[in-house]
Short mmCIF file of C-alpha atoms in Angstrom, two decimals:
data_model
loop_
_atom_site.label_atom_id
_atom_site.label_comp_id
_atom_site.label_asym_id
_atom_site.label_seq_id
_atom_site.Cartn_x
_atom_site.Cartn_y
_atom_site.Cartn_z
CA UNK G 1 186.86 149.49 86.91
CA UNK G 2 186.05 145.81 87.50
CA UNK G 3 182.33 146.57 87.53
CA UNK G 4 182.75 148.33 84.19
CA UNK G 5 184.61 145.37 82.75
CA UNK G 6 181.91 142.98 83.96
CA UNK G 7 179.18 144.96 82.22
CA UNK G 8 181.16 145.08 78.98
CA UNK G 9 181.88 141.36 79.25
CA UNK G 10 178.17 140.61 79.66
CA UNK G 11 177.29 142.73 76.63
CA UNK G 12 179.97 141.14 74.44
CA UNK G 13 178.89 137.66 75.49
CA UNK G 14 175.76 138.11 73.36
CA UNK G 15 177.92 138.48 70.27
CA UNK G 16 180.86 136.21 71.10
CA UNK G 17 178.93 133.23 72.37
CA UNK G 18 181.55 130.63 71.66
CA UNK G 19 184.58 132.61 72.75
CA UNK G 20 185.87 132.74 76.30
CA UNK G 21 186.86 136.39 76.13
CA UNK G 22 189.73 137.65 78.23
CA UNK G 23 189.91 141.31 79.14
CA UNK G 24 192.90 141.87 76.90
CA UNK G 25 191.65 139.89 73.89
CA UNK G 26 191.49 141.80 70.61
CA UNK G 27 187.82 141.46 69.59
CA UNK G 28 188.58 142.68 66.07
CA UNK G 29 191.18 139.96 65.60
CA UNK G 30 188.63 137.36 66.75
CA UNK G 31 186.26 138.29 63.94
CA UNK G 32 182.45 138.58 64.18
CA UNK G 33 182.83 142.36 64.22
CA UNK G 34 180.88 144.31 61.64
CA UNK G 35 179.66 147.89 61.39
CA UNK G 36 176.32 147.01 62.97
CA UNK G 37 178.01 145.46 65.97
CA UNK G 38 180.30 148.49 66.29
CA UNK G 39 177.31 150.83 66.43
CA UNK G 40 175.53 148.67 68.99
CA UNK G 41 178.70 148.74 71.06
CA UNK G 42 178.81 152.55 70.91
CA UNK G 43 175.14 152.78 71.92
CA UNK G 44 175.70 150.31 74.74
CA UNK G 45 178.62 152.28 76.16
CA UNK G 46 176.72 155.55 75.89
CA UNK G 47 173.57 154.28 77.56
CA UNK G 48 175.13 152.02 80.16
CA UNK G 49 177.85 154.39 81.35
CA UNK G 50 176.17 157.74 80.64
CA UNK G 51 178.96 159.03 78.42
CA UNK G 52 178.91 160.45 74.91
CA UNK G 53 181.16 158.87 72.32
CA UNK G 54 182.33 161.60 69.97
CA UNK G 55 184.24 161.94 66.75
CA UNK G 56 187.61 162.11 68.55
CA UNK G 57 186.89 158.87 70.43
CA UNK G 58 186.52 156.93 67.18
CA UNK G 59 189.91 155.29 67.38
CA UNK G 60 189.84 151.56 66.88
CA UNK G 61 192.26 151.14 69.79
CA UNK G 62 189.57 152.49 72.16
CA UNK G 63 187.32 149.54 71.33
CA UNK G 64 189.81 146.77 70.70
CA UNK G 65 189.41 144.96 74.02
CA UNK G 66 187.46 144.98 77.26
CA UNK G 67 190.43 146.68 78.92
CA UNK G 68 190.59 149.37 76.23
CA UNK G 69 186.88 150.11 76.50
CA UNK G 70 187.03 150.26 80.29
CA UNK G 71 189.88 152.75 80.03
CA UNK G 72 187.95 154.86 77.52
CA UNK G 73 184.93 154.92 79.83
CA UNK G 74 187.16 155.80 82.78
CA UNK G 75 188.68 158.70 80.83
CA UNK G 76 185.29 159.94 79.63
CA UNK G 77 183.77 159.72 83.11
CA UNK G 78 186.74 161.47 84.72
CA UNK G 79 186.82 164.27 82.15
CA UNK G 80 183.06 164.71 82.52
CA UNK G 81 183.37 164.98 86.29
CA UNK G 82 186.26 167.42 85.97
CA UNK G 83 184.15 169.83 83.89
CA UNK F 1 156.66 151.21 76.70
CA UNK F 2 153.51 153.27 76.76
CA UNK F 3 151.42 152.34 73.72
CA UNK F 4 149.22 155.43 73.72
CA UNK F 5 150.48 158.83 72.60
CA UNK F 6 150.97 161.64 75.11
CA UNK F 7 148.83 164.78 74.76
CA UNK F 8 151.83 166.55 73.22
CA UNK F 9 152.37 163.76 70.69
CA UNK F 10 148.66 163.72 69.80
CA UNK F 11 148.73 167.48 69.29
CA UNK F 12 151.80 167.19 67.04
CA UNK F 13 150.12 164.39 65.09
CA UNK F 14 147.03 166.53 64.50
CA UNK F 15 149.23 169.37 63.25
CA UNK F 16 151.12 167.03 60.88
CA UNK F 17 147.89 165.52 59.56
CA UNK F 18 146.39 168.93 58.88
CA UNK F 19 149.50 170.06 57.02
CA UNK F 20 149.65 166.91 54.92
CA UNK F 21 145.98 167.13 53.97
CA UNK F 22 146.04 170.79 53.00
CA UNK F 23 149.55 171.24 51.60
CA UNK F 24 150.83 167.86 50.38
CA UNK F 25 147.93 165.62 49.30
CA UNK F 26 146.63 168.03 46.62
CA UNK F 27 150.07 167.91 44.93
CA UNK F 28 151.14 164.30 45.49
CA UNK F 29 149.95 162.85 42.17
CA UNK F 30 151.46 165.74 40.23
CA UNK F 31 154.80 165.30 42.03
CA UNK F 32 154.73 161.65 41.01
CA UNK F 33 153.73 162.28 37.42
CA UNK F 34 156.08 165.22 36.79
CA UNK F 35 158.97 163.65 38.76
CA UNK F 36 159.54 166.99 40.41
CA UNK F 37 159.13 168.49 43.89
CA UNK F 38 158.02 172.14 43.92
CA UNK F 39 160.39 174.37 45.90
CA UNK F 40 157.50 176.24 47.49
CA UNK F 41 156.29 173.01 49.07
CA UNK F 42 159.74 172.36 50.53
CA UNK F 43 159.72 175.93 51.89
CA UNK F 44 156.36 175.32 53.56
CA UNK F 45 157.72 172.19 55.21
CA UNK F 46 160.75 174.16 56.35
CA UNK F 47 158.50 176.83 57.89
CA UNK F 48 156.85 174.07 59.92
CA UNK F 49 160.26 173.05 61.32
CA UNK F 50 160.05 169.61 59.70
CA UNK F 51 163.73 169.59 58.70
CA UNK F 52 165.15 170.02 62.19
CA UNK F 53 163.28 167.46 64.23
CA UNK F 54 166.37 165.32 64.92
CA UNK F 55 168.55 168.31 65.82
CA UNK F 56 169.15 169.89 69.22
CA UNK F 57 167.71 173.28 70.01
CA UNK F 58 171.19 174.79 70.19
CA UNK F 59 171.41 174.26 66.42
CA UNK F 60 167.94 175.58 65.72
CA UNK F 61 166.31 172.15 65.71
CA UNK F 62 163.16 171.14 67.55
CA UNK F 63 164.74 168.12 69.28
CA UNK F 64 161.55 166.09 68.96
CA UNK F 65 161.33 162.77 70.71
CA UNK F 66 161.76 159.88 68.28
CA UNK F 67 158.16 158.75 68.47
CA UNK F 68 156.93 162.21 67.43
CA UNK F 69 159.52 162.35 64.64
CA UNK F 70 158.31 158.93 63.52
CA UNK F 71 154.73 160.20 63.45
CA UNK F 72 155.84 163.09 61.25
CA UNK F 73 157.48 160.69 58.80
CA UNK F 74 154.39 158.46 58.83
CA UNK F 75 152.06 161.36 58.11
CA UNK F 76 154.23 162.82 55.35
CA UNK F 77 154.59 159.28 53.96
CA UNK F 78 150.80 159.04 53.98
CA UNK F 79 150.64 162.00 51.65
CA UNK F 80 153.71 161.64 49.46
CA UNK F 81 156.56 159.16 49.69
CA UNK F 82 158.85 161.42 47.69
CA UNK F 83 158.59 164.20 50.27
CA UNK F 84 159.03 161.68 53.05
CA UNK F 85 162.22 160.53 51.36
CA UNK F 86 163.43 164.13 51.41
CA UNK F 87 162.89 164.17 55.17
CA UNK F 88 164.69 160.82 55.36
CA UNK F 89 167.94 161.75 53.64
CA UNK F 90 168.03 165.24 55.08
CA UNK F 91 167.58 163.81 58.59
CA UNK F 92 170.32 161.21 57.98
CA UNK F 93 172.83 163.89 57.02
CA UNK F 94 171.80 166.25 59.83
CA UNK F 95 171.97 163.49 62.41
CA UNK F 96 175.39 162.28 61.23
CA UNK F 97 176.88 165.78 61.40
CA UNK F 98 175.38 166.38 64.84
CA UNK F 99 176.66 163.05 66.15
CA UNK F 100 180.04 162.75 64.45
CA UNK F 101 180.93 166.11 62.87
CA UNK F 102 183.72 168.32 64.15
CA UNK F 103 182.75 171.56 65.90
CA UNK F 104 183.29 173.82 62.90
CA UNK F 105 181.17 171.60 60.64
CA UNK F 106 178.37 171.55 63.20
CA UNK F 107 178.49 175.33 63.55
CA UNK F 108 178.47 175.87 59.81
CA UNK F 109 175.89 173.32 58.69
CA UNK F 110 173.48 172.43 61.45
CA UNK F 111 171.63 175.76 61.71
CA UNK F 112 171.21 175.79 57.92
CA UNK F 113 169.99 172.19 57.85
CA UNK F 114 167.70 172.66 60.85
CA UNK F 115 165.90 175.54 59.20
CA UNK F 116 165.74 173.84 55.81
CA UNK F 117 167.68 176.74 54.26
CA UNK F 118 170.04 174.07 52.95
CA UNK F 119 169.16 170.49 52.04
CA UNK F 120 171.31 167.44 52.71
CA UNK F 121 171.55 164.17 50.74
CA UNK F 122 173.18 160.82 51.45
CA UNK F 123 175.66 159.56 48.86
CA UNK F 124 176.68 155.96 49.47
CA UNK F 125 175.35 153.84 46.57
CA UNK F 126 177.32 153.48 43.36
CA UNK F 127 176.80 151.80 39.99
CA UNK F 128 178.55 148.66 41.28
CA UNK F 129 177.92 148.86 45.04
CA UNK F 130 174.55 148.88 46.80
CA UNK F 131 174.03 146.47 49.68
CA UNK F 132 177.74 145.65 49.67
CA UNK F 133 178.74 149.13 50.82
CA UNK F 134 182.29 148.12 51.71
CA UNK F 135 182.93 147.63 48.00
CA UNK F 136 182.40 151.23 46.95
CA UNK F 137 184.92 152.32 44.35
CA UNK F 138 185.00 156.09 44.89
CA UNK F 139 188.36 157.08 46.33
CA UNK F 140 189.56 160.00 48.44
CA UNK F 141 193.27 160.77 48.36
CA UNK F 142 194.84 163.14 50.86
CA UNK F 143 197.02 165.70 49.08
CA UNK F 144 198.27 168.56 51.20
CA UNK F 145 195.33 170.08 53.06
CA UNK F 146 192.65 168.56 50.90
CA UNK F 147 191.13 165.28 49.77
CA UNK F 148 190.83 164.59 46.05
CA UNK F 149 187.64 162.64 45.29
CA UNK F 150 187.37 160.44 42.25
CA UNK F 151 184.43 158.22 41.32
CA UNK F 152 180.70 158.06 40.82
CA UNK F 153 177.59 157.86 43.00
CA UNK F 154 174.19 156.69 41.86
CA UNK F 155 170.54 156.73 43.01
CA UNK F 156 171.14 159.75 45.24
CA UNK F 157 167.76 160.83 46.58
CA UNK F 158 167.17 164.56 45.99
CA UNK F 159 170.66 164.74 44.54
CA UNK F 160 169.27 167.11 41.92
CA UNK F 161 168.67 169.87 44.46
CA UNK F 162 170.67 169.00 47.61
CA UNK F 163 173.15 171.60 48.81
CA UNK F 164 175.47 169.25 50.67
CA UNK F 165 176.21 165.54 50.40
CA UNK F 166 177.32 163.11 53.05
CA UNK F 167 179.51 161.11 50.71
CA UNK F 168 181.45 157.90 51.30
CA UNK F 169 184.79 157.05 49.71
CA UNK F 170 187.72 154.71 50.19
CA UNK F 171 190.77 156.20 51.91
CA UNK F 172 193.62 153.74 51.53
CA UNK F 173 191.10 150.89 51.43
CA UNK F 174 189.00 152.11 54.38
CA UNK F 175 185.52 153.55 53.90
CA UNK F 176 185.38 157.11 55.21
CA UNK F 177 182.72 159.83 55.23
CA UNK F 178 182.97 163.38 53.89
CA UNK F 179 180.83 166.45 53.50
CA UNK F 180 180.83 167.64 49.90
CA UNK F 181 179.21 170.90 48.91
CA UNK F 182 177.14 171.05 45.76
CA UNK F 183 179.17 173.78 44.08
CA UNK F 184 182.55 172.08 44.59
CA UNK F 185 184.55 172.15 41.33
CA UNK F 186 184.83 168.68 39.89
CA UNK F 187 181.38 167.59 41.07
CA UNK F 188 178.78 167.24 38.34
CA UNK F 189 175.18 166.19 38.96
CA UNK F 190 173.16 164.21 36.40
CA UNK F 191 169.40 163.82 36.99
CA UNK F 192 167.90 160.30 36.93
CA UNK F 193 164.35 159.95 35.63
CA UNK F 194 161.92 157.15 34.89
CA UNK F 195 161.98 155.34 38.25
CA UNK F 196 159.21 152.95 39.34
CA UNK F 197 158.30 154.73 42.56
CA UNK F 198 159.02 157.78 44.72
CA UNK F 199 159.30 159.37 41.32
CA UNK F 200 159.33 162.90 42.70
CA UNK F 201 162.45 162.32 44.77
CA UNK F 202 164.69 163.87 42.13
CA UNK F 203 167.39 161.20 42.04
CA UNK F 204 170.78 161.99 40.62
CA UNK F 205 174.15 160.57 39.74
CA UNK F 206 177.16 162.37 41.17
CA UNK F 207 180.31 162.39 39.06
CA UNK F 208 183.49 163.27 40.91
CA UNK F 209 186.47 164.17 38.76
CA UNK F 210 189.45 165.60 40.65
CA UNK F 211 186.96 167.01 43.12
CA UNK F 212 188.89 168.67 45.95
CA UNK F 213 187.41 169.22 49.38
CA UNK F 214 189.06 170.52 52.58
CA UNK F 215 190.63 167.78 54.72
CA UNK F 216 188.54 168.93 57.68
CA UNK F 217 185.38 167.83 55.85
CA UNK F 218 186.17 164.28 56.92
CA UNK F 219 183.53 163.03 59.39
CA UNK F 220 184.05 160.26 61.92
CA UNK F 221 187.74 159.62 61.29
CA UNK F 222 189.46 157.62 58.57
CA UNK F 223 188.02 154.12 58.32
CA UNK F 224 184.99 154.86 60.51
CA UNK F 225 182.75 155.86 57.63
CA UNK F 226 180.70 152.68 57.75
CA UNK F 227 181.00 151.60 61.37
CA UNK F 228 179.90 154.89 62.86
CA UNK F 229 178.68 157.46 60.36
CA UNK F 230 176.82 155.28 57.84
CA UNK F 231 175.44 152.86 60.42
CA UNK F 232 173.99 155.56 62.66
CA UNK F 233 172.68 157.57 59.69
CA UNK F 234 171.15 154.47 58.11
CA UNK F 235 169.48 153.64 61.40
CA UNK F 236 167.70 156.99 61.25
CA UNK F 237 166.95 156.39 57.57
CA UNK F 238 165.56 152.94 58.26
CA UNK F 239 163.35 154.32 61.02
CA UNK F 240 162.05 157.01 58.68
CA UNK F 241 161.36 154.48 55.90
CA UNK F 242 159.61 152.15 58.35
CA UNK F 243 157.33 154.96 59.55
CA UNK F 244 156.80 156.16 55.98
CA UNK F 245 155.79 152.62 55.03
CA UNK F 246 153.12 152.70 57.73
CA UNK F 247 151.89 155.90 56.12
CA UNK F 248 151.64 154.21 52.70
CA UNK F 249 149.82 151.21 54.17
CA UNK F 250 147.38 153.47 56.03
CA UNK F 251 146.75 155.47 52.86
CA UNK F 252 146.09 152.24 50.93
CA UNK F 253 143.67 151.12 53.64
CA UNK F 254 141.84 154.47 53.74
CA UNK F 255 141.50 154.55 49.95
CA UNK F 256 140.15 151.00 50.01
CA UNK F 257 137.67 151.80 52.78
CA UNK F 258 136.31 154.75 50.80
CA UNK F 259 135.98 152.57 47.71
CA UNK F 260 134.31 149.54 49.28
CA UNK F 261 131.66 151.76 50.85
CA UNK F 262 130.65 153.29 47.52
CA UNK F 263 131.24 150.66 44.86
CA UNK F 264 128.49 148.11 44.22
CA UNK F 265 128.85 144.77 42.51
CA UNK F 266 126.24 141.99 42.36
CA UNK F 267 123.79 144.34 44.04
CA UNK F 268 125.84 144.86 47.19
CA UNK F 269 128.57 147.23 48.28
CA UNK F 270 132.04 145.70 48.00
CA UNK F 271 132.40 145.89 51.77
CA UNK F 272 129.80 143.14 52.09
CA UNK F 273 131.79 140.61 50.07
CA UNK F 274 133.75 138.23 52.26
CA UNK F 275 136.90 138.15 50.17
CA UNK F 276 137.03 141.95 50.33
CA UNK F 277 136.69 141.73 54.11
CA UNK F 278 139.65 139.42 54.20
CA UNK F 279 141.83 141.97 52.40
CA UNK F 280 140.61 144.83 54.62
CA UNK F 281 141.28 142.70 57.71
CA UNK F 282 144.84 141.96 56.65
CA UNK F 283 145.50 145.60 55.82
CA UNK F 284 144.13 146.83 59.14
CA UNK F 285 146.02 144.22 61.16
CA UNK F 286 149.31 144.84 59.40
CA UNK F 287 149.02 148.62 59.68
CA UNK F 288 148.39 148.37 63.42
CA UNK F 289 151.25 145.92 63.95
CA UNK F 290 153.71 147.90 61.81
CA UNK F 291 152.87 151.11 63.63
CA UNK F 292 153.49 149.46 67.00
CA UNK F 293 156.86 148.12 65.82
CA UNK F 294 157.83 151.62 64.72
CA UNK F 295 156.74 153.16 68.03
CA UNK F 296 158.71 150.49 69.89
CA UNK F 297 161.85 151.23 67.85
CA UNK F 298 161.34 154.94 68.47
CA UNK F 299 160.90 154.40 72.19
CA UNK F 300 164.15 152.42 72.34
CA UNK F 301 165.93 155.26 70.56
CA UNK F 302 164.59 157.75 73.06
CA UNK F 303 165.96 155.76 76.00
CA UNK F 304 169.27 155.01 74.22
CA UNK F 305 168.78 151.25 74.22
CA UNK F 306 171.28 149.59 71.81
CA UNK F 307 168.64 147.07 70.72
CA UNK F 308 166.97 149.91 68.85
CA UNK F 309 169.21 149.14 65.87
CA UNK F 310 167.84 145.65 65.43
CA UNK F 311 164.29 146.57 66.43
CA UNK F 312 164.42 149.21 63.69
CA UNK F 313 165.50 146.52 61.22
CA UNK F 314 162.46 144.51 62.28
CA UNK F 315 160.13 147.52 62.01
CA UNK F 316 161.44 148.42 58.56
CA UNK F 317 161.24 144.85 57.31
CA UNK F 318 157.69 144.35 58.55
CA UNK F 319 156.35 147.78 57.64
CA UNK F 320 157.75 147.83 54.10
CA UNK F 321 156.40 144.34 53.44
CA UNK F 322 153.03 145.35 54.90
CA UNK F 323 152.97 148.46 52.71
CA UNK F 324 153.49 146.39 49.55
CA UNK F 325 150.77 143.94 50.57
CA UNK F 326 148.33 146.69 51.50
CA UNK F 327 148.95 148.68 48.33
CA UNK F 328 148.72 145.54 46.21
CA UNK F 329 145.37 144.65 47.77
CA UNK F 330 144.19 148.24 47.39
CA UNK F 331 144.86 148.07 43.64
CA UNK F 332 143.10 144.70 43.51
CA UNK F 333 140.03 146.08 45.29
CA UNK F 334 139.88 149.03 42.91
CA UNK F 335 140.16 146.78 39.85
CA UNK F 336 140.81 148.61 36.58
CA UNK F 337 140.31 151.95 38.34
CA UNK F 338 143.19 151.07 40.64
CA UNK F 339 145.47 150.69 37.66
CA UNK F 340 144.70 154.15 36.33
CA UNK F 341 146.10 157.45 37.53
CA UNK F 342 142.60 158.56 38.46
CA UNK F 343 143.22 156.86 41.81
CA UNK F 344 146.37 157.10 43.95
CA UNK F 345 146.53 153.41 44.87
CA UNK F 346 148.77 152.57 41.89
CA UNK F 347 151.20 155.21 43.21
CA UNK F 348 151.10 153.62 46.65
CA UNK F 349 152.02 150.26 45.16
CA UNK F 350 154.94 151.68 43.16
CA UNK F 351 156.17 153.70 46.15
CA UNK F 352 155.79 150.75 48.54
CA UNK F 353 158.00 148.55 46.37
CA UNK F 354 160.80 151.08 46.75
CA UNK F 355 160.51 150.76 50.56
CA UNK F 356 161.52 147.10 50.29
CA UNK F 357 164.76 148.09 48.58
CA UNK F 358 166.04 151.33 50.13
CA UNK F 359 168.02 151.71 53.41
CA UNK F 360 168.97 148.06 53.19
CA UNK F 361 167.05 145.64 50.98
CA UNK F 362 164.67 143.31 52.76
CA UNK F 363 167.05 140.43 52.09
CA UNK F 364 169.76 142.29 54.03
CA UNK F 365 167.22 142.91 56.80
CA UNK F 366 166.42 139.21 56.92
CA UNK F 367 170.08 138.23 57.25
CA UNK F 368 170.59 140.60 60.19
CA UNK F 369 167.28 139.81 61.88
CA UNK F 370 168.02 136.08 61.80
CA UNK F 371 171.43 136.73 63.35
CA UNK F 372 169.76 138.86 66.04
CA UNK F 373 167.37 136.02 66.69
CA UNK F 374 170.26 133.57 67.10
CA UNK F 375 171.84 135.93 69.65
CA UNK F 376 168.64 135.99 71.68
CA UNK F 377 168.41 132.20 71.68
CA UNK F 378 170.92 130.91 74.17
#
């Protein structure tokens, strides 16, 4: 899970250059988030972690923080492996 | 990225070119002048599988790679920007349903959209909201098992004949996306005529008065209409417009090349005059550069690279600007003939101008591209 968090952190650093993001920080509350960023985030998660983000995953709480995204990826990876 | 096409891509390109030359080009001026797209031409495109290129085979699509799809949109754009815009909006709707639609919506709509038996259109713009999409005024109110839509949409490409609309509305102040069928009671469709360019794209206004649709027609969840559905659909739309712009610019260049080889002034063919050479040089260079930007964006889509979003902005910005310049120079080279409907270059110029406005105006592109540039500079 820490490797996942590190990759997300590195990706977010491109967008939140002046913020020292903690894993639990709410990125929506910090601002700088627009629809274009959200889509880039979805594409990043899909390509980097080989998962597919679907309609049911589109809950803002899944993308609110580094921790939340890491948990989403963990769930998606686990469910994929279980199939 | 490989800059040359594979054998398969070259073969597809040859097939697209042949279709455009035999089936589209002979009708393109008439489509423009009559502001109407013949149904039989749409049927011929459907028979070629052109409406399902972004869809998986399980839905009846051809699941083309993005570069090949881009070539299709370039070639159709070469022949007729109105028909290319049909491919654009139809692909946007198809792609959004495939990516974000619930299982029953996929099962119902994707086979019909893939075959072209039904046409899709994208309904975001309104009389008071264009670039500022968050400010749309159409509302959707959940009442029992259905949403009640109230409001108005404008400039809806192929709205006159589309069977299903991917329509955006505010749900408790959050932009959300819905599928709305053409024959839904409370939806009335008013044709728009007299546009500057892509005049055959059969624009319409949509008026929604107590228009009720099933609650399960919501796509992407409440409040995710812009962040997921519109953004991903507009990315496909922007890619299509970028490639279509390359088609316009190439058509302007080809028309100019034919003209400068046959027209004489001051005892020499136009091609010998240095100022003509300058215009041809700029056209050729811009067409080549724009095409490479499009192929790069397509390649990034194929490998799932998130930078494809911004690279598509860049491709669309450059290609649409190049198309306007090329078409403008083509009219200039043709002189008075270029201003008459005896030659298609005036159509190219009018169509090219539209490319600078649709799927995000070029000013919106510039704002985002500059921000992207700042992110790269650390």
